[in-house]
PDB file of C-alpha atoms and ligand atoms in Angstrom:
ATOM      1  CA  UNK A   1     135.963  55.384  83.310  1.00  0.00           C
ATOM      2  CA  UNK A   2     139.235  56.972  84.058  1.00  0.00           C
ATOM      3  CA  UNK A   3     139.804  58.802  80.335  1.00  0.00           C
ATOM      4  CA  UNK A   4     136.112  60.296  80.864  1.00  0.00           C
ATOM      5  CA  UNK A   5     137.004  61.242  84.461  1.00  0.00           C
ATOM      6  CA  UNK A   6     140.456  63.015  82.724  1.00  0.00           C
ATOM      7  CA  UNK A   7     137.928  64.058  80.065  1.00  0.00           C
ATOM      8  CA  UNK A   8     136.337  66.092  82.792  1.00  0.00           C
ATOM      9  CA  UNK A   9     138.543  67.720  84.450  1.00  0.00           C
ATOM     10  CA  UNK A  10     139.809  68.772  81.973  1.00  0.00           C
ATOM     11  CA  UNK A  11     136.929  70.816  80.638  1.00  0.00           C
ATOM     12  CA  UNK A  12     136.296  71.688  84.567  1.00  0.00           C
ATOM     13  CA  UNK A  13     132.921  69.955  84.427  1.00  0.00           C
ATOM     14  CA  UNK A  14     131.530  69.564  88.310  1.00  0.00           C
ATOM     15  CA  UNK A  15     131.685  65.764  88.692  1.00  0.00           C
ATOM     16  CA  UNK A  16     131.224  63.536  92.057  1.00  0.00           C
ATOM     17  CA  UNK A  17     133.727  63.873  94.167  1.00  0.00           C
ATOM     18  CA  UNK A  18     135.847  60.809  95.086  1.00  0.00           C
ATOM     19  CA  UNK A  19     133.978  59.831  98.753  1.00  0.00           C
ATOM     20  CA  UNK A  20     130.797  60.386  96.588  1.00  0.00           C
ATOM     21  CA  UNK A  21     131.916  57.893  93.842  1.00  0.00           C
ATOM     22  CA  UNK A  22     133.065  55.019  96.094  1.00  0.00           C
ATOM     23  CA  UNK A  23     129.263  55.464  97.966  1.00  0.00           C
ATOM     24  CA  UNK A  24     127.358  55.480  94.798  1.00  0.00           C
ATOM     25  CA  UNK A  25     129.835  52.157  93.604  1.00  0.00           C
ATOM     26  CA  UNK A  26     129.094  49.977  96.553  1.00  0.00           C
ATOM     27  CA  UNK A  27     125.293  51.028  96.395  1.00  0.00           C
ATOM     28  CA  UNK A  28     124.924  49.812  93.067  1.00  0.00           C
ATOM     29  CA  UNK A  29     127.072  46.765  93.678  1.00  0.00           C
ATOM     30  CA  UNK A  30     125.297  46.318  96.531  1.00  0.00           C
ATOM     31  CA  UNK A  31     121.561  46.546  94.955  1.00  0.00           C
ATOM     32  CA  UNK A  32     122.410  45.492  91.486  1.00  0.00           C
ATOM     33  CA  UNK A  33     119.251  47.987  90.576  1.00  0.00           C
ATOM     34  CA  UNK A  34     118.039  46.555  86.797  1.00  0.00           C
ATOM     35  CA  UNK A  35     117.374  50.177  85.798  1.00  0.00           C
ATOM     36  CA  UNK A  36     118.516  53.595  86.758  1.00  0.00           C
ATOM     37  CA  UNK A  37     117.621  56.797  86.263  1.00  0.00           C
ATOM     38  CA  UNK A  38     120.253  59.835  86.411  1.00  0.00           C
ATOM     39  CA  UNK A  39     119.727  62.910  86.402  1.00  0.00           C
ATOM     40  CA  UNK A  40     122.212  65.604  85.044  1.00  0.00           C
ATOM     41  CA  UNK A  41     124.757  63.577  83.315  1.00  0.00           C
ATOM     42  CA  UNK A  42     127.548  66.131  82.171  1.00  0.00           C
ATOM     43  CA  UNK A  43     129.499  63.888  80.177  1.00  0.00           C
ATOM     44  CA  UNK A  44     129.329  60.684  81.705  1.00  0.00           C
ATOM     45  CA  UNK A  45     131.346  60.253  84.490  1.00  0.00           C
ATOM     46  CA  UNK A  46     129.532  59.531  87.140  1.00  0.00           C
ATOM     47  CA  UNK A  47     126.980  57.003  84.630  1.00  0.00           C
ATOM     48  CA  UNK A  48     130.533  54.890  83.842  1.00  0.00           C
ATOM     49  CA  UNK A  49     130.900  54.547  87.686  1.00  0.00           C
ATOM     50  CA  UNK A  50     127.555  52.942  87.678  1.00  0.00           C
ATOM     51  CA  UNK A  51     127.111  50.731  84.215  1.00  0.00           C
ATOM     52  CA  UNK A  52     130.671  49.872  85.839  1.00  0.00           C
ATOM     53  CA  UNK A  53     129.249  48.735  89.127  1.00  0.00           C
ATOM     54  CA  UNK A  54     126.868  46.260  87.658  1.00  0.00           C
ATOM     55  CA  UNK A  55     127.344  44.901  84.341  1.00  0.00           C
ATOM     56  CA  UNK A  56     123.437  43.785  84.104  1.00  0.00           C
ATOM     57  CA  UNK A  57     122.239  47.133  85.079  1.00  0.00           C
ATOM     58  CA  UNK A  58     120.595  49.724  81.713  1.00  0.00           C
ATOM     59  CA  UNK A  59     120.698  53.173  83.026  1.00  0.00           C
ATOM     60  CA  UNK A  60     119.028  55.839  81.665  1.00  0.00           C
ATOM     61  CA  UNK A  61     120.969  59.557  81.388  1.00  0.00           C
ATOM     62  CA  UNK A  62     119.375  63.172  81.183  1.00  0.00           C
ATOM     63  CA  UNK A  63     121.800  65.759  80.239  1.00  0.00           C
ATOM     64  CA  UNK A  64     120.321  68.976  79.186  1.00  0.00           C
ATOM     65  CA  UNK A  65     123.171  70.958  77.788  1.00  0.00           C
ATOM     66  CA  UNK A  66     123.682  69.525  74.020  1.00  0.00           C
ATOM     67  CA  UNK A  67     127.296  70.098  73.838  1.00  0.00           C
ATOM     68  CA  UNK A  68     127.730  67.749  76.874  1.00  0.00           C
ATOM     69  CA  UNK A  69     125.238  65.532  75.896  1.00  0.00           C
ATOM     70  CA  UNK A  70     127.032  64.541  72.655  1.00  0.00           C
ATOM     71  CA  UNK A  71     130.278  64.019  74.773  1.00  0.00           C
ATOM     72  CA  UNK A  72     128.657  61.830  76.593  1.00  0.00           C
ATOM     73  CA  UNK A  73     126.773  59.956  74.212  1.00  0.00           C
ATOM     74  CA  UNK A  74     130.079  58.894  72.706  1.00  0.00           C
ATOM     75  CA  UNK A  75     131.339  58.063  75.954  1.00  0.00           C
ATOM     76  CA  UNK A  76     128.754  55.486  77.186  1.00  0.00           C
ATOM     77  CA  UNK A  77     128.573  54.332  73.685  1.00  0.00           C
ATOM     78  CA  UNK A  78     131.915  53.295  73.918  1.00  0.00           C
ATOM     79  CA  UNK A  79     131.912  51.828  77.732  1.00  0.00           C
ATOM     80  CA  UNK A  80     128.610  50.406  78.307  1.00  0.00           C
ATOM     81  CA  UNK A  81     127.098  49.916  74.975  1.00  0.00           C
ATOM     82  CA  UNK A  82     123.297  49.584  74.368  1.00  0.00           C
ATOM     83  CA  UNK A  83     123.194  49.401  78.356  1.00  0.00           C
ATOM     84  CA  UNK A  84     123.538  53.208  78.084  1.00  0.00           C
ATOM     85  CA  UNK A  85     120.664  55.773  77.028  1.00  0.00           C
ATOM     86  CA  UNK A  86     121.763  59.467  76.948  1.00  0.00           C
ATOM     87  CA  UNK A  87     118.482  61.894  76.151  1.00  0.00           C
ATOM     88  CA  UNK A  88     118.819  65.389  75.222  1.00  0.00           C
ATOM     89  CA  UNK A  89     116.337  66.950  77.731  1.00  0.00           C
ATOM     90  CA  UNK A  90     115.518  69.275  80.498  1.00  0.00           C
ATOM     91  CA  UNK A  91     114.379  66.541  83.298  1.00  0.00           C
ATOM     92  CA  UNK A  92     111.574  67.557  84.430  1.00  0.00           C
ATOM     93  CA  UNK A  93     110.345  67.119  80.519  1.00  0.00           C
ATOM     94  CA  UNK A  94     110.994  62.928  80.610  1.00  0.00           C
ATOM     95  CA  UNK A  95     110.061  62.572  84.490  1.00  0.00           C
ATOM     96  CA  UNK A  96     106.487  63.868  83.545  1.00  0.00           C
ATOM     97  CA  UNK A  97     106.400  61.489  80.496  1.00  0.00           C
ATOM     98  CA  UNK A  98     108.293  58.453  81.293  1.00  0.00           C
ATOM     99  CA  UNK A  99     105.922  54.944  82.615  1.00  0.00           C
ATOM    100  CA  UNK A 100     108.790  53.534  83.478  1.00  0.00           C
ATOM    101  CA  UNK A 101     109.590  52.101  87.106  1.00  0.00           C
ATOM    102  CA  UNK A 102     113.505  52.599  88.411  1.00  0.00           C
ATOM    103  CA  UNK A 103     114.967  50.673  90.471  1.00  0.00           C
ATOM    104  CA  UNK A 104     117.910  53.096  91.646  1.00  0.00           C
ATOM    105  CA  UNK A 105     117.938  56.702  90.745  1.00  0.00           C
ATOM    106  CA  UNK A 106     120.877  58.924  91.217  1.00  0.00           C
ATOM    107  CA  UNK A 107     119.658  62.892  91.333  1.00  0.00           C
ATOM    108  CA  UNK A 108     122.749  65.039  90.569  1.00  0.00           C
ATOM    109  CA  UNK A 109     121.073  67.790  88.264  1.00  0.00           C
ATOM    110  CA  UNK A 110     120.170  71.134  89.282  1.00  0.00           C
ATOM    111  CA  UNK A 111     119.836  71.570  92.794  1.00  0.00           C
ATOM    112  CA  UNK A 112     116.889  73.780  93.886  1.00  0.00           C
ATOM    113  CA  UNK A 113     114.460  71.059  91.478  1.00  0.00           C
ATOM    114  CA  UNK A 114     115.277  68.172  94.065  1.00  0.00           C
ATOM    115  CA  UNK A 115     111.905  68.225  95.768  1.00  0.00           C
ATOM    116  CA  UNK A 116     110.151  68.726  92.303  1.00  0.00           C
ATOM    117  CA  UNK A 117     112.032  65.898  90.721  1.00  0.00           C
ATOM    118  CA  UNK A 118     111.010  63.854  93.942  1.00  0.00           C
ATOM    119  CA  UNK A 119     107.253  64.351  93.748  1.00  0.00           C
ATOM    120  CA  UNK A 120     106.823  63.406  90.232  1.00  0.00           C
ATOM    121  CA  UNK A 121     109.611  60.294  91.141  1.00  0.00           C
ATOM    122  CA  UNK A 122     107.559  59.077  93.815  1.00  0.00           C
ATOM    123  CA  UNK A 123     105.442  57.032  91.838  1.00  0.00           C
ATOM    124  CA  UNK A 124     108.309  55.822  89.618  1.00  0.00           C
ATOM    125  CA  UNK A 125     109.984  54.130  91.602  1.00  0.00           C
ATOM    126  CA  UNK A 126     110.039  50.295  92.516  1.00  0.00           C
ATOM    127  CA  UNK A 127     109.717  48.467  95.768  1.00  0.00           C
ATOM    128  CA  UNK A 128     112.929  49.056  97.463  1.00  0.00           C
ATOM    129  CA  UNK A 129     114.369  51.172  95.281  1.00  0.00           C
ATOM    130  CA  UNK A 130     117.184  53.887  95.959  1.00  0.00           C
ATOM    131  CA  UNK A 131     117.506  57.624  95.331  1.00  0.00           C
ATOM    132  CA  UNK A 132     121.001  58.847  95.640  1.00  0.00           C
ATOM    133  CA  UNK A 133     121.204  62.396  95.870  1.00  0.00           C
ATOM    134  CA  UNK A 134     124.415  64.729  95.999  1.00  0.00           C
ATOM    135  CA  UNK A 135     125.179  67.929  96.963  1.00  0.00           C
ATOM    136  CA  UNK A 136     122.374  68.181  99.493  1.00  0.00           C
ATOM    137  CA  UNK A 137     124.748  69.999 102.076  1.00  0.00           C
ATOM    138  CA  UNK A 138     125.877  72.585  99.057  1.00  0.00           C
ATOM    139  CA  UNK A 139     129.192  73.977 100.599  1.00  0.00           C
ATOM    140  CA  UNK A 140     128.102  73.830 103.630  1.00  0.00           C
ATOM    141  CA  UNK A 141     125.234  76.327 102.935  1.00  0.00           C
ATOM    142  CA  UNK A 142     122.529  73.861 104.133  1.00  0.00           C
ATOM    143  CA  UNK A 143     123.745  73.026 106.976  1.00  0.00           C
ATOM    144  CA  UNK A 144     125.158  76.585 108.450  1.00  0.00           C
ATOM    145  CA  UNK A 145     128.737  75.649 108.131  1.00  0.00           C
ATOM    146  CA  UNK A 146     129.435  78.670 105.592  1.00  0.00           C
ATOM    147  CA  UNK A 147     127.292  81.484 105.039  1.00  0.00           C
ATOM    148  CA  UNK A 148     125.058  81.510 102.092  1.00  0.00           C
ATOM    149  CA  UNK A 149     125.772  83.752  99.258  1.00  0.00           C
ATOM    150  CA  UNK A 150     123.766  86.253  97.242  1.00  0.00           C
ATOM    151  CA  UNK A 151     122.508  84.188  94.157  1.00  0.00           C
ATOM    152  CA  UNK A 152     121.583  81.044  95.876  1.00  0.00           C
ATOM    153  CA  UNK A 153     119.606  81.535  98.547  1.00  0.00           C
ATOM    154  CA  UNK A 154     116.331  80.023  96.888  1.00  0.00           C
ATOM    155  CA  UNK A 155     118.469  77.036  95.972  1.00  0.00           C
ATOM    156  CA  UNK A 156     119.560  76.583  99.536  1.00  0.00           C
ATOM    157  CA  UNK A 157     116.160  77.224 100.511  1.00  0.00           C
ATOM    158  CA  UNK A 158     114.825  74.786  98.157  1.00  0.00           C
ATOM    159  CA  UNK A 159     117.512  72.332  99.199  1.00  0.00           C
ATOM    160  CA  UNK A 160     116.426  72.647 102.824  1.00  0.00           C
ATOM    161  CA  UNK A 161     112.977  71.539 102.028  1.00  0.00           C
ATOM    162  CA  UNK A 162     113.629  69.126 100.185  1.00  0.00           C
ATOM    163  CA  UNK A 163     116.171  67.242 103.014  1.00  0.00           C
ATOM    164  CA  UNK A 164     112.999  67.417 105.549  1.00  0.00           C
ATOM    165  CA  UNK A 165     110.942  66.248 103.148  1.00  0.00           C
ATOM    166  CA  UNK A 166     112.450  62.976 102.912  1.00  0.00           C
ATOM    167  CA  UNK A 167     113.401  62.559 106.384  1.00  0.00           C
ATOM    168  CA  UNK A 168     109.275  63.351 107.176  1.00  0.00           C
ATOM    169  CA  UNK A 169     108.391  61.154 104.522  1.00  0.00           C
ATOM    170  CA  UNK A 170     107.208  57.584 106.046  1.00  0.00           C
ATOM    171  CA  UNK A 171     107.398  56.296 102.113  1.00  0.00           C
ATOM    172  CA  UNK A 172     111.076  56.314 102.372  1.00  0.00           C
ATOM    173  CA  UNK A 173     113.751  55.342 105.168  1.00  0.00           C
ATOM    174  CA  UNK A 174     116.233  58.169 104.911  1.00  0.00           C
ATOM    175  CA  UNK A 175     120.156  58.896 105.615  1.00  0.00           C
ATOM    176  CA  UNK A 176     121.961  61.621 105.181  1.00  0.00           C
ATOM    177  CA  UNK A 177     125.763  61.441 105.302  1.00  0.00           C
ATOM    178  CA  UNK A 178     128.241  63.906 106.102  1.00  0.00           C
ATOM    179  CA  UNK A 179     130.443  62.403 103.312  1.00  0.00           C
ATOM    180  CA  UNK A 180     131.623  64.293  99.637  1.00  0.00           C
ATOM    181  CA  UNK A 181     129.084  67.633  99.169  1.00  0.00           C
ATOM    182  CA  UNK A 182     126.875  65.941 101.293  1.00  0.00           C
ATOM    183  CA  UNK A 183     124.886  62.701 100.211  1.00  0.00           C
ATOM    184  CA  UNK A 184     121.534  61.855 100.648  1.00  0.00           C
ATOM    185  CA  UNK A 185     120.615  58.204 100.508  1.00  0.00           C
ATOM    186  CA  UNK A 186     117.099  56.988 100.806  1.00  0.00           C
ATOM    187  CA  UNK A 187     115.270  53.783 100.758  1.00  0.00           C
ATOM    188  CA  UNK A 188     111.748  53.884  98.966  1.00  0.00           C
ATOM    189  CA  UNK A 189     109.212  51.748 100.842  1.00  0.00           C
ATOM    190  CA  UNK A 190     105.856  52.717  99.845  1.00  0.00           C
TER     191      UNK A 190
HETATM  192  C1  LIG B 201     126.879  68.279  88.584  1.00  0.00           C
HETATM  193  S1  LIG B 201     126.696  68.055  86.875  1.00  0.00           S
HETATM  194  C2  LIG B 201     126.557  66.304  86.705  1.00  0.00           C
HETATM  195  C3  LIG B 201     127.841  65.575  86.941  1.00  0.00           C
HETATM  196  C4  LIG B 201     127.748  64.093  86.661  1.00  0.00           C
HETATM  197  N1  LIG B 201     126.663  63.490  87.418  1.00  0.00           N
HETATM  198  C5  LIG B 201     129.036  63.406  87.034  1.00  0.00           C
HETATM  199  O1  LIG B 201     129.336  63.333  88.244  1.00  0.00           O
HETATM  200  O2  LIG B 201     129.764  62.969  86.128  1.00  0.00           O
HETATM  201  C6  LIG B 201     125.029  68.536  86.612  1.00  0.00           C
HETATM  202  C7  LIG B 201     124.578  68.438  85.177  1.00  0.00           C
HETATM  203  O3  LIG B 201     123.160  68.649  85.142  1.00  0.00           O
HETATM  204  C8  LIG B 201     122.849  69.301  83.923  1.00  0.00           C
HETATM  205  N2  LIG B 201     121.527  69.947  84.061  1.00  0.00           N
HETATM  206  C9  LIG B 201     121.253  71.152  84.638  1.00  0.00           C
HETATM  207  N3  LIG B 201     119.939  71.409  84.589  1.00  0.00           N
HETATM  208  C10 LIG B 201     119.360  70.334  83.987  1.00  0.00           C
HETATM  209  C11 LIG B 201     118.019  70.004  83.666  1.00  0.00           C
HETATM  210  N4  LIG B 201     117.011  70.837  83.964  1.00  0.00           N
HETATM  211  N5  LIG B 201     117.772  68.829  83.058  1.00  0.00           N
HETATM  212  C12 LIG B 201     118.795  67.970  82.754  1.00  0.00           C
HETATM  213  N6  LIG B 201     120.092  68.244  83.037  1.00  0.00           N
HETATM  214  C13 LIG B 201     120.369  69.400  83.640  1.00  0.00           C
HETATM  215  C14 LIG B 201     123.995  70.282  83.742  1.00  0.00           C
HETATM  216  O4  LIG B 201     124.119  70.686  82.391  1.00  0.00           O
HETATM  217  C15 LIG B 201     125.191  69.483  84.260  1.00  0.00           C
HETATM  218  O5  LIG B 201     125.897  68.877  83.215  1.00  0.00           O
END
C-alpha cells in the first residue's frame, strides 16, 4: 500500500487524500462489502486501501488510461492477488454490460459522469449497499467556497445535480461530509 502510494506521488497521479482514505478504510471494515466496484483506478492506490480493509472482499477496478492501467495491474497483482480485477475500459462501457450486483462501490472517476454512472448503478447494487463518492465539493466549486473556473463549469454543474439527486432520492439514505475534497456517502435502500 505504501510503495504504490510513493508510486503515486511520484508520477503526480491525483489520489485520495488522507481524511478520504481513513473514511473509505473504516467503511469497508465496517461493511466487509463481498464485492466492489471502483471506478477510476489510476494505479491502484486507493483499491490497496480497500482489498486492505477486508481480506475477503474481490473488488473490481476500471482504469481507462492504459499506461496506468498496466501499473496497476502489477500492483494489485502483487498485493491482493486474484482478489483484484483491473479492466482496461472507459466505465460507462462495463456499467452498461456488467449483471453483476456490488455490494460497495467507490466512484472516483471523472467527475461530471457521477449522475450517469449512478443511474445505470442503481440497479446494480445490493440491499444495503454503499456508494462512496469523492470529490463531490471539487475545490470548493460546488459548494461556493471558491469561484468556479472557465473549463469546468459543466462539471460543477453536473456535480451539483448529481449531489441533489441523491439527497432527493428516497432509494438511498444520503451524507455528505465536509471531510478530504468533499465525500459523499450513501446508503442504497431500494
Ligand atoms: C482521481 S483518479 C483515481 C485515483 C484513485 N482512485 C486513487 O485514489 O488511487 C481518476 C482516474 O479515473 C480515470 N478515468 C477518467 N475517465 C475515465 C473513464 N471514463 N473510465 C474509466 N476511468 C477513467 C483517470 O484516468 C484517472 O486515473
Amino acid at each position: 500500500m505504501n510503495s504504490i502510494f510513493n508510486q503515486s506521488k511520484k508520477l503526480n497521479l491525483p489520489i485520495i487524500l488522507n481524511d478520504t482514505k481513513v473514511i473509505l478504510e473504516d467503511l469497508i471494515k465496517e461493511n466487509k462489502p463481498n464485492l466492489i466496484l471502483e471506478i477510476g483506478a489510476a494505479i491502484g492506490y486507493s483499491a490497496s486501501v480497500m482489498l486492505n480493509a477486508c481480506d475477503t472482499a474481490k473488488l473490481i477496478t476500471l482504469e481507462k488510461n492504459v499506461e496506468r492501467f498496466k501499473i496497476c495491474k502489477e500492483n494489485l497483482a502483487r498485493v491482493a492477488g486474484v482478489r483484484a480485477e483491473v479492466i482496461n475500459c472507459d466505465a460507462m462501457e462495463f456499467i452498461e454490460n456488467t449483471n453483476l450486483k456490488f455490494d460497495f462501490i467507490f466512484i472516483d472517476g471523472p467527475k461530471g459522469q457521477y449522475l450517469n454512472y449512478i443511474k445505470k448503478l442503481e440497479s446494480k447494487l445490493s440491499k444495503n449497499a454503499i456508494v462512496m463518492c469523492d470529490n463531490i465539493y471539487f475545490h470548493g466549486m460546488v459548494n461556493g467556497k471558491t469561484p468556479v473556473t472557465k473549463g469546468v463549469r459543466t462539471m460543477i454543474r453536473n456535480l451539483k445535480k448529481f449531489n441533489e439527486y441523491m439527497l432527493n432520492n428516497k432509494n438511498f439514505e444520503t451524507q455528505i461530509l465536509e471531510k478530504g475534497d468533499g465525500i459523499l456517502i450513501a446508503k442504497y435502500t431500494g
